[in-house]
Tab-separated table of C-alpha atoms and ligand atoms in Angstrom:
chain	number	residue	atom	x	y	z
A	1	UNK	CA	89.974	106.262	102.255
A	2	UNK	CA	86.961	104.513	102.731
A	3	UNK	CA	86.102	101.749	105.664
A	4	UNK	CA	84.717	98.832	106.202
A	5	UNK	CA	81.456	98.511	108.254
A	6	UNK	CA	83.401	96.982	111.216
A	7	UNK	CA	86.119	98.703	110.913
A	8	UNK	CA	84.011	102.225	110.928
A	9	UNK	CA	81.857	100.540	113.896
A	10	UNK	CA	84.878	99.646	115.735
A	11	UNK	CA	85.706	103.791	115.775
A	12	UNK	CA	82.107	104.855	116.506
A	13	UNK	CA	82.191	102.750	119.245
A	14	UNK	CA	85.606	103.695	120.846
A	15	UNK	CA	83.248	107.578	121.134
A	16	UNK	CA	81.084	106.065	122.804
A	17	UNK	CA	78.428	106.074	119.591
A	18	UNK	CA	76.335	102.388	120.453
A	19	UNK	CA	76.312	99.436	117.564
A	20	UNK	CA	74.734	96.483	116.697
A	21	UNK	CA	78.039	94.688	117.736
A	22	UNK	CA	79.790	91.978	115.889
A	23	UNK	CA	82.664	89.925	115.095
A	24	UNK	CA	84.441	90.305	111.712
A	25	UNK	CA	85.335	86.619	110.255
A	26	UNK	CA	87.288	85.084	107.272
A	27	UNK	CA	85.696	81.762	106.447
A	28	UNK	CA	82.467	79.780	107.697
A	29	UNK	CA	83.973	78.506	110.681
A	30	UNK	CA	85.341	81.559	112.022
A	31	UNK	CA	82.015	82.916	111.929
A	32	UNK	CA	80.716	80.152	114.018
A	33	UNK	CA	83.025	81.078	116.524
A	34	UNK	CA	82.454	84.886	116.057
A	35	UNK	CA	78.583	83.662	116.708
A	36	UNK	CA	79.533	81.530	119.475
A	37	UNK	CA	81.532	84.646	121.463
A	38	UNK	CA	78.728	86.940	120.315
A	39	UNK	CA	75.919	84.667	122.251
A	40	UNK	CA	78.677	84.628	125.297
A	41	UNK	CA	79.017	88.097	125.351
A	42	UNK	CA	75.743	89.383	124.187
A	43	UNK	CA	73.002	86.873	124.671
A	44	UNK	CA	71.929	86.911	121.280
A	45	UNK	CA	70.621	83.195	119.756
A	46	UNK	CA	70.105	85.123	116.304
A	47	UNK	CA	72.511	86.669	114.218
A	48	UNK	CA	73.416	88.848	110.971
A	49	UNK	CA	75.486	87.752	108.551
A	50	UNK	CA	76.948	91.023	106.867
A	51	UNK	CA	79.417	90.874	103.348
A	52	UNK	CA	82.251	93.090	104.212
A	53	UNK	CA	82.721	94.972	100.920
A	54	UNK	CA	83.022	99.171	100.158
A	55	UNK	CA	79.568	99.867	98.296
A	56	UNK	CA	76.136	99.997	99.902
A	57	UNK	CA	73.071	98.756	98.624
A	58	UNK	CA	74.272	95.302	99.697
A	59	UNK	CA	71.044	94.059	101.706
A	60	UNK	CA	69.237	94.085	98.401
A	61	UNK	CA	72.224	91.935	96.207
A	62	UNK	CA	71.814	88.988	99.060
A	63	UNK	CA	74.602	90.353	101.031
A	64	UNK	CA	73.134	90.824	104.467
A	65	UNK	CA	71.094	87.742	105.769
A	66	UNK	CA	69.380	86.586	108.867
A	67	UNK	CA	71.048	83.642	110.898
A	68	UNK	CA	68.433	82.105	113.362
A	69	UNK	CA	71.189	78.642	114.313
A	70	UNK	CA	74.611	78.273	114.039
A	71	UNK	CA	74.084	76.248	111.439
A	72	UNK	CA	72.981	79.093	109.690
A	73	UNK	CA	75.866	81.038	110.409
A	74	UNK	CA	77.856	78.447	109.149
A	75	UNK	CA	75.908	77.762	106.169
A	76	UNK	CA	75.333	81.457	104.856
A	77	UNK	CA	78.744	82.998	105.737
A	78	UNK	CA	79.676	80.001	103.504
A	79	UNK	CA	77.400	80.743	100.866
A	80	UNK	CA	78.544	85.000	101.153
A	81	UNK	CA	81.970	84.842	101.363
A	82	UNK	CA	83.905	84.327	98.247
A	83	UNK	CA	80.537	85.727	96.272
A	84	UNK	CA	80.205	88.190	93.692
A	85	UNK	CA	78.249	90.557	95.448
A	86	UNK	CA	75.875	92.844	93.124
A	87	UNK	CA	74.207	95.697	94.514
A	88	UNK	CA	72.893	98.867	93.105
A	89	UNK	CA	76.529	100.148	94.050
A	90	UNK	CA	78.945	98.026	92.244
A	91	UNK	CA	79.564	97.402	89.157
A	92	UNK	CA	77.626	94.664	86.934
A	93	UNK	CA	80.289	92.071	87.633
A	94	UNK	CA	80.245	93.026	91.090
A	95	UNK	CA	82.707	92.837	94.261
A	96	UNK	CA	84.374	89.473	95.490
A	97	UNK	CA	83.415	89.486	99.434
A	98	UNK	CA	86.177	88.641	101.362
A	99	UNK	CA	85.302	88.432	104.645
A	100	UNK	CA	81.529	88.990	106.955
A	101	UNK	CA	80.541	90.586	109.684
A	102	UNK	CA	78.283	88.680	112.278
A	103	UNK	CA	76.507	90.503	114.238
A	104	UNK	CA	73.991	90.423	116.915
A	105	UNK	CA	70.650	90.537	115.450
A	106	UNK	CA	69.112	93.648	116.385
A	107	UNK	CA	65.715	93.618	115.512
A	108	UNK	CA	62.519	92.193	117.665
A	109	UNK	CA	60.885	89.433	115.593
A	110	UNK	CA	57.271	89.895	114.968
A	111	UNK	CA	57.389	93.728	115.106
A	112	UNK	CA	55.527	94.846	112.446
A	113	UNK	CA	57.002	98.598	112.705
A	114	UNK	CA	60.659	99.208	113.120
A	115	UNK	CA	62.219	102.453	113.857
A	116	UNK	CA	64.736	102.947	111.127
A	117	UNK	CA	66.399	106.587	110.498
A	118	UNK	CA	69.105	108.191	109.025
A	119	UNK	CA	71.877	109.881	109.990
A	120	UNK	CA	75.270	111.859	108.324
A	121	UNK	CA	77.645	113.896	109.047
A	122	UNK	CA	79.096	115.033	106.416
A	123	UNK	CA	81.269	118.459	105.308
A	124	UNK	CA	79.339	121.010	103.025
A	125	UNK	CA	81.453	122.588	100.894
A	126	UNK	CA	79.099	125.765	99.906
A	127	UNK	CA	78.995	126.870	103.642
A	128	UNK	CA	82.368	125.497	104.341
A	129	UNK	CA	80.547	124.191	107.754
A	130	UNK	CA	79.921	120.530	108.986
A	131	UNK	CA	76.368	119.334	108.415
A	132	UNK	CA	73.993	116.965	110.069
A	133	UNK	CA	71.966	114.999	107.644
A	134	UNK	CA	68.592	112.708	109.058
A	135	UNK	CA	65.394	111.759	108.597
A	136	UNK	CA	63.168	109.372	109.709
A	137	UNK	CA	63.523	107.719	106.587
A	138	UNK	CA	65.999	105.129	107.687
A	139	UNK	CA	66.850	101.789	106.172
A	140	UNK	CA	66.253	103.038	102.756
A	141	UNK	CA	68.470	104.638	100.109
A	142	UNK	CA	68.597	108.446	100.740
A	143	UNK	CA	69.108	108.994	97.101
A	144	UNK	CA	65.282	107.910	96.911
A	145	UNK	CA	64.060	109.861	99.615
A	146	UNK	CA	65.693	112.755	98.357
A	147	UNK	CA	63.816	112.173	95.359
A	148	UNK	CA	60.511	111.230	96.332
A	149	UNK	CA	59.891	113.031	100.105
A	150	UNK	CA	62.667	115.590	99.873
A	151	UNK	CA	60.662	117.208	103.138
A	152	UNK	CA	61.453	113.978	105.039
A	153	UNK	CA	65.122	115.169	105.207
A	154	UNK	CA	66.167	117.525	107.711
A	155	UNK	CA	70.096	119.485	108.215
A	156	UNK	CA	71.444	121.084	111.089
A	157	UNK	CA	74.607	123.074	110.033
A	158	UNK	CA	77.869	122.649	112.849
A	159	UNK	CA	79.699	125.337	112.934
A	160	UNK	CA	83.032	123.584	113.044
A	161	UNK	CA	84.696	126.588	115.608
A	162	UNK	CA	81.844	125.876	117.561
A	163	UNK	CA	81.143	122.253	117.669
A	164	UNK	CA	77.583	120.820	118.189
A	165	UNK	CA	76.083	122.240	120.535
A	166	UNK	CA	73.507	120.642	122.760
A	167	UNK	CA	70.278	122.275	121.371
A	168	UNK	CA	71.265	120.995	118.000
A	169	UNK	CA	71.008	117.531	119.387
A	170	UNK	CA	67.743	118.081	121.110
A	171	UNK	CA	66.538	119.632	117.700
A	172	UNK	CA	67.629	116.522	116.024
A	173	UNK	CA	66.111	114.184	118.126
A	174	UNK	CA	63.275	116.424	118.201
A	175	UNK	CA	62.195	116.346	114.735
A	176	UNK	CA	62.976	112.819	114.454
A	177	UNK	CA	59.644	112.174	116.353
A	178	UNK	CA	61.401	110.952	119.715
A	179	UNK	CA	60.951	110.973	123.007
A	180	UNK	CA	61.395	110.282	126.525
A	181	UNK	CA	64.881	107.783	127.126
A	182	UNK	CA	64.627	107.534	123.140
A	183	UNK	CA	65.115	111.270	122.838
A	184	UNK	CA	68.077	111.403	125.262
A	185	UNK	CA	69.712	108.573	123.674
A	186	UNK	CA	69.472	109.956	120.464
A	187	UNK	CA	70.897	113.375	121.166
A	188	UNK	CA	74.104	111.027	122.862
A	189	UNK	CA	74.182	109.555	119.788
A	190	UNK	CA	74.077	112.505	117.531
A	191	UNK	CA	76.730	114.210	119.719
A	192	UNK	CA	79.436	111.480	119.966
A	193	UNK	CA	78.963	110.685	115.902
A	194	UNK	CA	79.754	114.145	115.330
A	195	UNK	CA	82.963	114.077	117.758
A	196	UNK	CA	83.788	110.699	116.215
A	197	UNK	CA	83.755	112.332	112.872
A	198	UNK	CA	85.676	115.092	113.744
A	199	UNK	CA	88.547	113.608	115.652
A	200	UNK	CA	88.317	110.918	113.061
A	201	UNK	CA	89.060	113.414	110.459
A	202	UNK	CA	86.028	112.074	108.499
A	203	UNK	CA	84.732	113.135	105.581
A	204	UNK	CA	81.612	111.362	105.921
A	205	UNK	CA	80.020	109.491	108.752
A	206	UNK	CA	76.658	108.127	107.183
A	207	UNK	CA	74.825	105.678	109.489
A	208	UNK	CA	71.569	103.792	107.926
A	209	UNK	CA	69.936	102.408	109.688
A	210	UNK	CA	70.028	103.995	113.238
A	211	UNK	CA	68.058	101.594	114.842
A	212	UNK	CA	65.703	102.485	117.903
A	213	UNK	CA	65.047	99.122	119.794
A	214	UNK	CA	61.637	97.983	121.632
A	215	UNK	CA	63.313	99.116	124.822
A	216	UNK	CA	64.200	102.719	123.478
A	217	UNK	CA	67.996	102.382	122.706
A	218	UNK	CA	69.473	104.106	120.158
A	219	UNK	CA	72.047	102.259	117.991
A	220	UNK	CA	74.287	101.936	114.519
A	221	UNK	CA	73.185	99.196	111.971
A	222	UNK	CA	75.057	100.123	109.685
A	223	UNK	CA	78.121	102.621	108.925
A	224	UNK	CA	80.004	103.833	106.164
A	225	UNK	CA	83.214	106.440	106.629
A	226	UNK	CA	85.218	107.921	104.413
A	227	UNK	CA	88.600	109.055	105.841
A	228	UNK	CA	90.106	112.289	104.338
A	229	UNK	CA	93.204	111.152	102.935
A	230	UNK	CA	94.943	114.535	103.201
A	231	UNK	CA	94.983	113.580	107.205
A	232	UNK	CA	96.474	110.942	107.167
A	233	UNK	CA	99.120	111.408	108.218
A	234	UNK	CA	97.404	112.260	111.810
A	235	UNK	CA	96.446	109.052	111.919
A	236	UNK	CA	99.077	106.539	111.654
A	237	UNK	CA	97.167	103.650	112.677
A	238	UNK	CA	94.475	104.081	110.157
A	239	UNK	CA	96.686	102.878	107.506
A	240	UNK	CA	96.527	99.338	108.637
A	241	UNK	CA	92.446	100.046	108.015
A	242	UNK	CA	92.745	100.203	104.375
A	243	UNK	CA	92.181	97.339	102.039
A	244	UNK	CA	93.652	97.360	98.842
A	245	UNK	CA	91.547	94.334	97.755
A	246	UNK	CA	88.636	96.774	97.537
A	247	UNK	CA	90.816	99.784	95.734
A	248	UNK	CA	90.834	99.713	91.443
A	249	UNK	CA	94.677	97.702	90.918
A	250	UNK	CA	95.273	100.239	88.241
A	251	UNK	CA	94.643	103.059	90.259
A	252	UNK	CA	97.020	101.468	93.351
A	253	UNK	CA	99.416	101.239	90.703
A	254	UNK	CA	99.283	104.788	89.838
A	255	UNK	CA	99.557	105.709	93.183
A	256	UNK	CA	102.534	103.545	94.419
A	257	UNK	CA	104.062	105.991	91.286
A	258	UNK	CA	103.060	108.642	92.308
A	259	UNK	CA	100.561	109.435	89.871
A	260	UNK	CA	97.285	111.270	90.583
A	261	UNK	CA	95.130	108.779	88.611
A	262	UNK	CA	91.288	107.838	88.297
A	263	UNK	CA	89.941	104.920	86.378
A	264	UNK	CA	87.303	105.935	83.587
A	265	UNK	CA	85.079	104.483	80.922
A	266	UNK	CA	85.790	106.624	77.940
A	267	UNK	CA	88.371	105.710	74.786
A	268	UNK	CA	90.847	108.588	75.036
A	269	UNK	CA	93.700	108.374	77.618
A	270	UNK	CA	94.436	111.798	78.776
A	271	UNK	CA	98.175	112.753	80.351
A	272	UNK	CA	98.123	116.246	82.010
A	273	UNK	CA	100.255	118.166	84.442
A	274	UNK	CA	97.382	120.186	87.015
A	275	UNK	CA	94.246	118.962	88.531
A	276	UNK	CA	92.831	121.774	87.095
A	277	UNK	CA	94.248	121.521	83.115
A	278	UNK	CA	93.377	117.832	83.392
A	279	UNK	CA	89.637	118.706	83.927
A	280	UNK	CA	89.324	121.124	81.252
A	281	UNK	CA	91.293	118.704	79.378
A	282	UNK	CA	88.343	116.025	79.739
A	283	UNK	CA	85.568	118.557	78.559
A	284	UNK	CA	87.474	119.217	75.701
A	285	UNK	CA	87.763	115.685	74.891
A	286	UNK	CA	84.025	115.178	75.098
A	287	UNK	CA	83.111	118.683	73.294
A	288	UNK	CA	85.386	116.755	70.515
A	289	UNK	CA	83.155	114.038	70.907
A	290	UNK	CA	85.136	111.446	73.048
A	291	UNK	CA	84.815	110.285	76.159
A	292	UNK	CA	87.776	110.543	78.758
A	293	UNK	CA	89.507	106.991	80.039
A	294	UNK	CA	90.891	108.351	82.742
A	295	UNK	CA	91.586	111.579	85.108
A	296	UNK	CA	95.729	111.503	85.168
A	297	UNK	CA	97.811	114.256	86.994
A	298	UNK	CA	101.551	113.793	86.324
A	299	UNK	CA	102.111	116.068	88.495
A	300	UNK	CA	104.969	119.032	88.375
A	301	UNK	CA	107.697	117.065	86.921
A	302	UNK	CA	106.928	115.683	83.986
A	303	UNK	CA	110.282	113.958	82.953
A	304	UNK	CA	110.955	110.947	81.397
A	305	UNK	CA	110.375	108.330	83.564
A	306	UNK	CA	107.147	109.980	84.450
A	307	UNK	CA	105.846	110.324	81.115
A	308	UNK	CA	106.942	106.563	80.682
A	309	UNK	CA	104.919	105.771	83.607
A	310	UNK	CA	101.632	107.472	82.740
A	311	UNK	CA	101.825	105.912	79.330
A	312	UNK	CA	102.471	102.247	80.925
A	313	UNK	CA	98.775	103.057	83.084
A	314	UNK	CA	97.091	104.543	80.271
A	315	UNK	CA	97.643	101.709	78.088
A	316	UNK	CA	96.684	99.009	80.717
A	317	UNK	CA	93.207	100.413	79.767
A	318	UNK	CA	92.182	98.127	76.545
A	319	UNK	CA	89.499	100.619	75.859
A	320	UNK	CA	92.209	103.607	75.171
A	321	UNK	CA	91.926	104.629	71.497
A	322	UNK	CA	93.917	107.612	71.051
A	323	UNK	CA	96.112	109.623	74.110
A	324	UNK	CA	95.911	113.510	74.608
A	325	UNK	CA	99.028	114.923	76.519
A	326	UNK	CA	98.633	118.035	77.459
A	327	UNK	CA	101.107	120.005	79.603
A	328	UNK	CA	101.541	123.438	80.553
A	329	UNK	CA	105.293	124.329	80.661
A	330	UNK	CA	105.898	126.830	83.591
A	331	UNK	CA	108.631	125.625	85.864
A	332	UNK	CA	108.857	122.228	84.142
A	333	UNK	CA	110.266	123.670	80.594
A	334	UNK	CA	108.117	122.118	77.351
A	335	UNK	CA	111.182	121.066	75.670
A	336	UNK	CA	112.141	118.402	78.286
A	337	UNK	CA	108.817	117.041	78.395
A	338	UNK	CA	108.959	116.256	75.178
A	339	UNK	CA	112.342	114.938	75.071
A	340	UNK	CA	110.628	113.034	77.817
A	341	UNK	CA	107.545	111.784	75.580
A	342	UNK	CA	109.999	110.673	72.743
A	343	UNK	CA	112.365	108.883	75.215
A	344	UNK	CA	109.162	107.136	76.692
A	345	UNK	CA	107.964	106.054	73.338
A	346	UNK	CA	111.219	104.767	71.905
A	347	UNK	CA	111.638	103.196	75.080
A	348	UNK	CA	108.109	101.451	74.981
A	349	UNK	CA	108.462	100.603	71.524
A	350	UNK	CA	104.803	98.996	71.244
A	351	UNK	CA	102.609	102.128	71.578
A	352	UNK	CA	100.238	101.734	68.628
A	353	UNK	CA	97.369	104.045	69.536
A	354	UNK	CA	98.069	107.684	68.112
A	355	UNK	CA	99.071	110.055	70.700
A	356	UNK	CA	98.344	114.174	70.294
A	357	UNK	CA	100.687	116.444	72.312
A	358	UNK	CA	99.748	119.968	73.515
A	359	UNK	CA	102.896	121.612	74.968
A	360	UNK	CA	102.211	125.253	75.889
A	361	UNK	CA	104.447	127.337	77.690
A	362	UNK	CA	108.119	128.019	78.544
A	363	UNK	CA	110.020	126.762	75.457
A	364	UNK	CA	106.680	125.613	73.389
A	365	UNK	CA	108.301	125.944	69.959
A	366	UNK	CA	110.945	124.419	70.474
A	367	UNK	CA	109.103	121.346	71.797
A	368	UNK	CA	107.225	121.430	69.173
A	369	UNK	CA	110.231	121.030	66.394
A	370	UNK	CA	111.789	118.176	68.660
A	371	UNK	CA	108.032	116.719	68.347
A	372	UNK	CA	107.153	117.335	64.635
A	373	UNK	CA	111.217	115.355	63.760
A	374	UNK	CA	111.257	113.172	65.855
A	375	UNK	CA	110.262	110.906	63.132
A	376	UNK	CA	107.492	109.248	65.686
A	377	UNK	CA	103.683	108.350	65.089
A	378	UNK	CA	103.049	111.493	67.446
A	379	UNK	CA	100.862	114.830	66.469
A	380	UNK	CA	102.062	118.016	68.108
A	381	UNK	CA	99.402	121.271	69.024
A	382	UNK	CA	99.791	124.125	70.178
A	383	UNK	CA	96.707	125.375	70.478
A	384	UNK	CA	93.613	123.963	72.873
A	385	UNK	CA	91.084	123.778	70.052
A	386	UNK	CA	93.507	122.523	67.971
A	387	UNK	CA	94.591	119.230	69.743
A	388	UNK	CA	90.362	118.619	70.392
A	389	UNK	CA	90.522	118.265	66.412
A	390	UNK	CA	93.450	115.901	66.305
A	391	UNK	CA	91.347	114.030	68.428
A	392	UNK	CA	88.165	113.929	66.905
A	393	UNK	CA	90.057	113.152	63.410
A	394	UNK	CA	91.893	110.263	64.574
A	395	UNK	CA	88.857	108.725	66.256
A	396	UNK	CA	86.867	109.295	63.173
B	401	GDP	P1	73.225	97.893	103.281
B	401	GDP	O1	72.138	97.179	102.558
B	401	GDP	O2	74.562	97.727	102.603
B	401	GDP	O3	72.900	99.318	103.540
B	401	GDP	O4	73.413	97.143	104.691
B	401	GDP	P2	72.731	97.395	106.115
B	401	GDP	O5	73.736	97.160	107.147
B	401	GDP	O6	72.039	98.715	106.161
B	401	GDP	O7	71.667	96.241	106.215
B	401	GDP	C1	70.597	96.128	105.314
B	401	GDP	C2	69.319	95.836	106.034
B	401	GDP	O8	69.439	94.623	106.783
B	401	GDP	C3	68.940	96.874	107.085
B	401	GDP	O9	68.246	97.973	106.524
B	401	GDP	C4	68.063	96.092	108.010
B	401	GDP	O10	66.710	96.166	107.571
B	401	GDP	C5	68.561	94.658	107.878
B	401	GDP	N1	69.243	94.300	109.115
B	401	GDP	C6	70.436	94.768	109.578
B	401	GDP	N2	70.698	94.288	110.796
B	401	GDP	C7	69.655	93.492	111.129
B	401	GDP	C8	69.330	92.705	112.285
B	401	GDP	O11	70.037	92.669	113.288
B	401	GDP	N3	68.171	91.987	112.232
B	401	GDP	C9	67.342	92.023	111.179
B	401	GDP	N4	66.250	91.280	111.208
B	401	GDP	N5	67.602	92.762	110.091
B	401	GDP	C10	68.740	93.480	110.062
B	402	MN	MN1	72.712	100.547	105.167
């Protein structure tokens, strides 16, 4: 699950990691007030107005925006909210911004340089450890830094029995070309975002900018999480952080029906029991030259009202041309699944894209008689390479 940037400041914060704070608002003139509370409680005559939307890359679509009045506030929160908001991140029609944050403008005006870095934490899944990622690079997309100055970016590896330990904070602040209070604050702040992420269960903590101020603080501009899902349930009051607004509707579907689903570009709908199958499922649907609409895991039991339900979410995809079902029968036996795919489609009645069905497995042959008289529109395989050609033949 994925955050908003106040909502993932709000948690950095509570581990004692210091923000650029801010007050999340709905409409123009609760931003005025946010701005009004902000100058109360911070001092601050200037302020940013920040869309509140789940990509990054929004500074450079127009979504983040200096405030130097209330008027301002009022004004550009105005203009932001209810915007499509384009950034390198979204799609081309972009995302509708619901709500901004305003927040206390950070930066010293006629400073020509600014200390920007970057900093993640983030799990890597080759040494099965936590990672530190930062450079000095900050402010920028890391994708491009990567890229272009690969030997700006630095990694210190956590082992996760372990923790951080408080060398590996100096080191970071170290090669991050601090010192003095700077340096302190920065290993403070490297060590509380790395208990935030891990009590957080986090995925990903990626803060950019970190922001060193004139007066040598060290502080979080910016902050995108990512909250493993599988933990949940370990955090019950994370659930009232998620915001379905920002989620794919067909894939929120899926999931209220219990379908493992993900939302793709390609013209063949895929239906497969398996994470696994369903990948090798979508190579063999490009190597027949197609291109997968969707990842879709039906899960272990593929009955009828499953089946039924995959099909209904395939076919809200207008670009689906043809659907590839392909099941392994081992505790779910072939035959009832597709008992279960010729229920579905009589019950449907308006599929008119052709569907191939791979059953292999417990009861395969039989399946594939109860397919092949069923008397439907519907191509049976048994074989892998076999359905790939039904494919490629009825999208020729
Ligand atoms: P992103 O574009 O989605 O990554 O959003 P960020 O939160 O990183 O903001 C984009 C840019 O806005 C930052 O890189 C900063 O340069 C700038 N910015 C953020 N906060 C302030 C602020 O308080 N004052 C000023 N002047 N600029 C800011
Ligand atoms: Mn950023």
């Amino acid at each position: 699950m994925n955050l908003h940037e106040y909502q993932a400041k709000e948690i950095l914060n509570s581990f004692g990691v210091r923000i650029q704070r801010g007050k999340v608002a709905q409409n123009a003139q609760e931003a005025v007030d946010a701005a009004k509370e902000l100058t109360t409680e911070t001092g601050t005559s200037w302020f940013v107005v920040k869309a509140q939307v789940h990509a990054g890359g929004r500074g450079k679509g127009g979504g983040v925006k200096l405030a130097k009045s209330l008027e301002e506030v009022e004004r550009i929160s105005g203009e932001i909210i209810g915007m499509d908001l384009v950034t390198p991140q979204t799609s081309a029609e972009g995302k509708r911004v619901h709500q901004v944050l305003i927040a206390e403008d950070v930066y010293y005006p006629g400073e020509t340089e600014t200390d920007e870095f970057y900093v993640s934490v983030l799990l890597n899944r080759g040494t099965g450890r936590n990672m530190i990622m930062y450079s000095t690079e900050g402010g920028m997309d890391i994708e491009t830094v990567a890229e272009e100055t690969p030997h700006l970016i630095f990694t210190e590896e956590i082992d996760p029995a372990v923790g951080i330990l408080p060398f590996q904070a100096r080191r970071v602040a170290f090669n991050l070309g601090l010192s003095g209070n700077a340096f302190k604050e920065m290993t403070k702040f490297v060590t509380n975002l790395y208990t935030a992420y891990v009590k957080s269960d986090a995925s990903l903590f990626e803060i950019n900018p970190v922001l060193k101020t004139s007066d040598n603080n060290i502080l979080a501009v910016d902050a995108k999480v990512t909250i493993d899902d599988n933990a949940m349930y370990r955090h019950k009051d994370y659930l009232a952080l998620r915001d379905i607004r920002e989620e794919s509707a067909i894939e929120v579907e899926a999931g209220e029906l219990g379908l493992n689903y993900v939302d793709l570009d390609g013209n063949v709908g895929c239906m497969v029991n398996g994470a696994g199958l369903a990948m090798a499922t979508m190579d063999l649907i490009k190597q027949a030259g197609g291109e997968p609409a969707n990842f879709l895991d039906v899960g272990g039991t593929a009955d009828a009202a499953r089946v039924e339900a995959a099909f209904k979410i395939i076919l809200k995809d207008p670009n689906v041309k043809a659907i590839l079902i392909n099941i392994f029968g081992g505790i779910v036996r072939c035959d009832r699944v597709a008992q279960g795919v010729i229920d579905a489609y009589k019950n449907m009645g308006n599929i008119n894209v052709p569907i191939i069905v791979r059953l292999q497995g417990t009861n395969a042959d039989i399946a594939k008689e109860l397919i092949d008289n069923s008397g439907l529109d519907v191509m049976s395989a048994t074989q892998f390479q076999e359905a790939a050609d039904k494919v490629q033949q009825v999208l020729a």
